Amino acid sequence: MTTLDTAAGILRCFNTTRIEITVTEAAALLSLPKSNTSRLLRAMRDAGFLETVGDSKRYRPGALVVGVGQLFRTSSSLIGRADAVVARIVAAVGHTGYVSIRDGGEVTGLTYHPGTNALRVATPVGRPLAAHSSATGRSLLARLPDETIRELFAGPWQPVSPTAPQSLAELFERLADVRRRGFAESHDEANRGVGALATAVGSPETGEAVSLCIAYPLSTVTAEEREDIIARLLAGAREVAALVGDPNWTGGEDASAA
């Protein structure tokens, strides 16, 4: 592993539930010697990637990383267009919406629009989810060749819940369904009691792909509401795909299938 790879691993240690980190924690998470980890954290601090928290020995993302992250969100035409669609759907249906990206075998939310219904999903962005066990993840994985997916999940399979795919073979079955219908769906998987519908769009110019997702409490959504959300997601994704020239987005052969 190169120094750059390790530095990237340090940055991936941060999420919404771990906004600060010590040398000991980083070393344990990355399975690295504490001495090497300490030197790297100090070097990343000196370069502006990290900063120390007051007089403590804890580190958090520095101004350089925060600034680049904000620039990434605002400069990406694909993310901006997808986020506008999700915001519009959230306003119409009252449920929570996300735009997410995939990083290896995980997906992370980039933008978040809280729903307006009295009972709604409220998961902040930044918390990574297993791509194989979430609607956002499967919508993005469905765009990949099967061989690439095999490489991503070559290790021991770890289902996150009884309703999530229990094996790689079951994941491939669900991805075939996503490719056929044009959207992915989850029930009580990564987040208990939560359902989600998602579709993905990619930009051939930048090579990036994002997932447009609507999440809701399973107990509150009727079959008619579910169909309405699916129709809005697919229509919005179709608009974005046309604008960015996504050659791989078709909307599925059977978008109305349950």
CSV table of C-alpha atoms in Angstrom, one decimal:
chain,number,residue,atom,x,y,z
A,1,MET,CA,0.0,0.0,0.0
A,2,THR,CA,1.4,3.4,-1.0
A,3,THR,CA,1.5,6.4,1.2
A,4,LEU,CA,-1.2,8.0,-0.9
A,5,ASP,CA,-3.4,4.9,-0.5
A,6,THR,CA,-2.9,5.0,3.3
A,7,ALA,CA,-3.7,8.7,3.4
A,8,ALA,CA,-6.9,8.0,1.5
A,9,GLY,CA,-7.7,5.3,4.0
A,10,ILE,CA,-7.2,7.8,6.8
A,11,LEU,CA,-9.8,10.1,5.2
A,12,ARG,CA,-12.2,7.2,4.8
A,13,CYS,CA,-12.1,6.7,8.5
A,14,PHE,CA,-14.2,9.8,9.0
A,15,ASN,CA,-18.0,9.7,8.7
A,16,THR,CA,-21.0,11.3,10.5
A,17,THR,CA,-20.5,9.1,13.6
A,18,ARG,CA,-16.7,9.4,13.6
A,19,ILE,CA,-15.9,13.1,13.0
A,20,GLU,CA,-12.6,12.9,15.0
A,21,ILE,CA,-10.0,10.2,15.3
A,22,THR,CA,-6.9,9.4,17.4
A,23,VAL,CA,-3.7,7.7,16.3
A,24,THR,CA,-4.7,4.5,18.1
A,25,GLU,CA,-8.2,4.5,16.4
A,26,ALA,CA,-6.7,5.1,13.0
A,27,ALA,CA,-4.1,2.4,13.4
A,28,ALA,CA,-6.6,-0.1,14.5
A,29,LEU,CA,-9.1,0.7,11.7
A,30,LEU,CA,-6.3,0.4,9.0
A,31,SER,CA,-4.3,-2.4,10.7
A,32,LEU,CA,-1.2,-0.3,10.7
A,33,PRO,CA,1.6,0.2,13.2
A,34,LYS,CA,0.9,3.2,15.5
A,35,SER,CA,4.3,4.8,14.8
A,36,ASN,CA,3.7,4.8,11.0
A,37,THR,CA,0.1,6.1,11.5
A,38,SER,CA,1.3,8.8,13.8
A,39,ARG,CA,3.8,10.1,11.3
A,40,LEU,CA,1.3,10.1,8.5
A,41,LEU,CA,-1.3,11.9,10.6
A,42,ARG,CA,1.2,14.6,11.4
A,43,ALA,CA,2.2,14.9,7.8
A,44,MET,CA,-1.4,15.2,6.7
A,45,ARG,CA,-2.0,17.9,9.4
A,46,ASP,CA,1.0,19.9,8.2
A,47,ALA,CA,-0.3,19.7,4.6
A,48,GLY,CA,-3.7,20.9,5.5
A,49,PHE,CA,-5.6,17.6,5.0
A,50,LEU,CA,-6.2,17.3,8.8
A,51,GLU,CA,-6.2,19.5,11.8
A,52,THR,CA,-5.9,18.8,15.5
A,53,VAL,CA,-8.8,19.4,17.8
A,54,GLY,CA,-7.7,22.1,20.3
A,55,ASP,CA,-4.9,20.8,22.6
A,56,SER,CA,-6.1,17.2,22.3
A,57,LYS,CA,-4.5,14.4,20.3
A,58,ARG,CA,-7.5,14.0,18.1
A,59,TYR,CA,-7.6,14.8,14.4
A,60,ARG,CA,-10.5,15.9,12.1
A,61,PRO,CA,-10.6,16.8,8.4
A,62,GLY,CA,-8.8,20.1,7.7
A,63,ALA,CA,-10.0,23.1,5.8
A,64,LEU,CA,-8.4,21.9,2.6
A,65,VAL,CA,-10.5,18.6,2.6
A,66,VAL,CA,-13.7,20.4,3.6
A,67,GLY,CA,-13.2,23.0,0.9
A,68,VAL,CA,-12.5,20.5,-1.9
A,69,GLY,CA,-15.6,18.5,-0.7
A,70,GLN,CA,-17.8,21.5,-1.1
A,71,LEU,CA,-16.3,22.3,-4.5
A,72,PHE,CA,-16.9,18.7,-5.6
A,73,ARG,CA,-20.6,19.0,-4.7
A,74,THR,CA,-21.1,22.3,-6.5
A,75,SER,CA,-19.0,21.7,-9.5
A,76,SER,CA,-20.4,18.4,-10.6
A,77,SER,CA,-23.1,18.9,-13.2
A,78,LEU,CA,-24.3,15.4,-12.7
A,79,ILE,CA,-24.7,15.8,-8.9
A,80,GLY,CA,-26.3,19.2,-9.3
A,81,ARG,CA,-28.8,17.9,-11.8
A,82,ALA,CA,-29.6,14.8,-9.8
A,83,ASP,CA,-30.0,16.8,-6.6
A,84,ALA,CA,-32.5,19.1,-8.3
A,85,VAL,CA,-34.6,16.1,-9.3
A,86,VAL,CA,-34.5,14.6,-5.9
A,87,ALA,CA,-35.4,17.9,-4.3
A,88,ARG,CA,-38.4,18.2,-6.6
A,89,ILE,CA,-39.6,14.6,-5.8
A,90,VAL,CA,-39.2,15.2,-2.1
A,91,ALA,CA,-41.3,18.3,-2.3
A,92,ALA,CA,-44.0,16.3,-4.1
A,93,VAL,CA,-44.1,13.1,-2.0
A,94,GLY,CA,-43.0,14.3,1.4
A,95,HIS,CA,-40.4,11.5,1.9
A,96,THR,CA,-36.6,11.9,2.4
A,97,GLY,CA,-34.3,12.0,-0.6
A,98,TYR,CA,-30.6,11.4,-1.3
A,99,VAL,CA,-28.0,11.6,-4.0
A,100,SER,CA,-25.3,9.1,-3.3
A,101,ILE,CA,-22.1,7.8,-4.9
A,102,ARG,CA,-20.3,4.5,-4.7
A,103,ASP,CA,-16.8,4.0,-3.3
A,104,GLY,CA,-15.7,0.4,-3.8
A,105,GLY,CA,-18.2,-1.8,-1.9
A,106,GLU,CA,-19.9,1.1,-0.1
A,107,VAL,CA,-22.2,3.9,-0.9
A,108,THR,CA,-22.3,7.3,0.8
A,109,GLY,CA,-24.9,10.1,0.6
A,110,LEU,CA,-23.7,13.4,-0.9
A,111,THR,CA,-26.8,15.5,-0.6
A,112,TYR,CA,-29.8,15.1,1.7
A,113,HIS,CA,-33.4,16.5,1.5
A,114,PRO,CA,-35.4,15.8,4.7
A,115,GLY,CA,-39.0,14.8,4.1
A,116,THR,CA,-41.9,16.9,5.2
A,117,ASN,CA,-44.2,14.1,6.4
A,118,ALA,CA,-44.8,13.7,10.1
A,119,LEU,CA,-43.2,10.3,10.1
A,120,ARG,CA,-40.1,10.3,7.9
A,121,VAL,CA,-36.6,8.9,7.5
A,122,ALA,CA,-33.9,11.1,9.0
A,123,THR,CA,-30.5,9.6,8.2
A,124,PRO,CA,-27.8,12.2,7.6
A,125,VAL,CA,-25.3,12.1,4.7
A,126,GLY,CA,-21.8,10.7,5.2
A,127,ARG,CA,-22.6,7.4,6.8
A,128,PRO,CA,-21.4,4.6,4.4
A,129,LEU,CA,-23.7,1.7,3.7
A,130,ALA,CA,-22.9,-1.7,2.2
A,131,ALA,CA,-23.6,-1.4,-1.6
A,132,HIS,CA,-24.9,-4.9,-1.9
A,133,SER,CA,-27.5,-4.3,0.8
A,134,SER,CA,-29.1,-1.0,-0.1
A,135,ALA,CA,-31.2,0.3,-2.9
A,136,THR,CA,-28.7,3.1,-3.7
A,137,GLY,CA,-25.9,0.6,-3.8
A,138,ARG,CA,-27.6,-1.9,-6.0
A,139,SER,CA,-28.8,0.8,-8.4
A,140,LEU,CA,-25.1,1.7,-8.9
A,141,LEU,CA,-23.8,-1.8,-8.9
A,142,ALA,CA,-26.2,-2.7,-11.6
A,143,ARG,CA,-24.3,-0.5,-14.0
A,144,LEU,CA,-21.1,-2.6,-13.5
A,145,PRO,CA,-20.1,-5.8,-15.3
A,146,ASP,CA,-20.6,-8.9,-13.2
A,147,GLU,CA,-16.9,-9.6,-13.1
A,148,THR,CA,-16.2,-6.3,-11.5
A,149,ILE,CA,-18.9,-7.0,-8.9
A,150,ARG,CA,-17.3,-10.4,-8.2
A,151,GLU,CA,-14.0,-8.6,-7.5
A,152,LEU,CA,-15.6,-6.0,-5.2
A,153,PHE,CA,-17.1,-8.8,-3.0
A,154,ALA,CA,-14.4,-11.4,-3.3
A,155,GLY,CA,-14.1,-11.8,0.5
A,156,PRO,CA,-16.4,-13.6,2.9
A,157,TRP,CA,-20.1,-12.5,2.4
A,158,GLN,CA,-21.5,-10.5,5.3
A,159,PRO,CA,-25.3,-10.0,5.0
A,160,VAL,CA,-26.4,-7.0,7.0
A,161,SER,CA,-29.9,-8.2,7.8
A,162,PRO,CA,-32.3,-11.2,7.0
A,163,THR,CA,-33.9,-9.2,4.2
A,164,ALA,CA,-30.6,-8.3,2.5
A,165,PRO,CA,-28.9,-10.5,-0.1
A,166,GLN,CA,-27.6,-13.6,1.7
A,167,SER,CA,-25.0,-14.5,-0.9
A,168,LEU,CA,-23.3,-13.2,-4.0
A,169,ALA,CA,-25.6,-15.4,-6.1
A,170,GLU,CA,-28.7,-13.7,-4.6
A,171,LEU,CA,-27.1,-10.3,-5.2
A,172,PHE,CA,-26.7,-11.1,-8.9
A,173,GLU,CA,-30.4,-12.1,-9.0
A,174,ARG,CA,-31.4,-8.8,-7.5
A,175,LEU,CA,-29.1,-6.8,-9.9
A,176,ALA,CA,-30.7,-8.6,-12.9
A,177,ASP,CA,-34.0,-7.3,-11.6
A,178,VAL,CA,-32.7,-3.8,-11.2
A,179,ARG,CA,-31.4,-3.9,-14.8
A,180,ARG,CA,-34.8,-5.1,-16.0
A,181,ARG,CA,-36.9,-2.6,-14.2
A,182,GLY,CA,-34.6,0.4,-14.1
A,183,PHE,CA,-34.7,0.9,-10.3
A,184,ALA,CA,-33.6,-0.8,-7.1
A,185,GLU,CA,-35.7,-1.4,-4.0
A,186,SER,CA,-34.9,-2.3,-0.4
A,187,HIS,CA,-37.1,-3.3,2.5
A,188,ASP,CA,-35.8,-3.3,6.1
A,189,GLU,CA,-32.2,-3.9,5.0
A,190,ALA,CA,-29.4,-1.4,5.9
A,191,ASN,CA,-31.9,0.6,8.0
A,192,ARG,CA,-34.5,-1.2,10.0
A,193,GLY,CA,-38.1,-0.3,9.3
A,194,VAL,CA,-37.1,1.7,6.2
A,195,GLY,CA,-37.9,1.2,2.6
A,196,ALA,CA,-36.1,2.8,-0.3
A,197,LEU,CA,-36.4,3.2,-4.1
A,198,ALA,CA,-33.4,4.3,-6.2
A,199,THR,CA,-32.2,4.6,-9.7
A,200,ALA,CA,-28.7,5.6,-11.0
A,201,VAL,CA,-27.4,7.8,-13.7
A,202,GLY,CA,-23.9,8.3,-15.0
A,203,SER,CA,-21.9,10.8,-17.0
A,204,PRO,CA,-19.7,9.5,-19.8
A,205,GLU,CA,-17.7,12.7,-19.7
A,206,THR,CA,-16.6,12.4,-16.1
A,207,GLY,CA,-17.1,8.7,-15.6
A,208,GLU,CA,-19.0,9.3,-12.4
A,209,ALA,CA,-22.4,7.8,-11.5
A,210,VAL,CA,-24.9,8.8,-8.8
A,211,SER,CA,-27.9,7.3,-7.3
A,212,LEU,CA,-31.2,9.1,-6.8
A,213,CYS,CA,-33.1,7.7,-3.9
A,214,ILE,CA,-36.3,8.2,-1.9
A,215,ALA,CA,-36.5,6.6,1.5
A,216,TYR,CA,-39.5,6.2,3.7
A,217,PRO,CA,-40.9,4.4,6.7
A,218,LEU,CA,-42.3,1.1,5.4
A,219,SER,CA,-45.4,1.3,7.5
A,220,THR,CA,-46.6,4.5,5.9
A,221,VAL,CA,-46.4,3.9,2.1
A,222,THR,CA,-49.2,2.4,0.1
A,223,ALA,CA,-48.8,0.5,-3.2
A,224,GLU,CA,-50.1,3.5,-5.1
A,225,GLU,CA,-47.6,5.9,-3.4
A,226,ARG,CA,-44.8,3.4,-4.2
A,227,GLU,CA,-45.7,3.4,-7.9
A,228,ASP,CA,-45.9,7.2,-7.9
A,229,ILE,CA,-42.4,7.5,-6.4
A,230,ILE,CA,-41.0,5.0,-8.9
A,231,ALA,CA,-42.6,6.9,-11.8
A,232,ARG,CA,-41.2,10.2,-10.5
A,233,LEU,CA,-37.7,8.8,-10.0
A,234,LEU,CA,-37.5,7.2,-13.5
A,235,ALA,CA,-38.9,10.3,-15.1
A,236,GLY,CA,-36.4,12.5,-13.3
A,237,ALA,CA,-33.5,10.2,-14.0
A,238,ARG,CA,-34.5,10.1,-17.7
A,239,GLU,CA,-34.2,13.9,-17.8
A,240,VAL,CA,-30.7,13.9,-16.2
A,241,ALA,CA,-29.6,11.0,-18.4
A,242,ALA,CA,-30.6,12.9,-21.5
A,243,LEU,CA,-28.8,16.1,-20.3
A,244,VAL,CA,-25.5,14.4,-19.5
A,245,GLY,CA,-25.7,11.9,-22.4
A,246,ASP,CA,-25.7,8.7,-20.3
A,247,PRO,CA,-25.6,5.9,-22.9
A,248,ASN,CA,-26.3,3.1,-20.3
A,249,TRP,CA,-29.6,4.4,-18.9
A,250,THR,CA,-32.8,3.1,-20.4
A,251,GLY,CA,-35.2,3.2,-17.5
A,252,GLY,CA,-35.6,-0.6,-17.6
A,253,GLU,CA,-37.7,-2.9,-19.7
A,254,ASP,CA,-40.5,-3.2,-17.1
A,255,ALA,CA,-40.5,-0.1,-14.9
A,256,SER,CA,-43.9,-0.8,-13.5
A,257,ALA,CA,-43.2,-4.3,-12.2
A,258,ALA,CA,-43.7,-4.8,-8.5
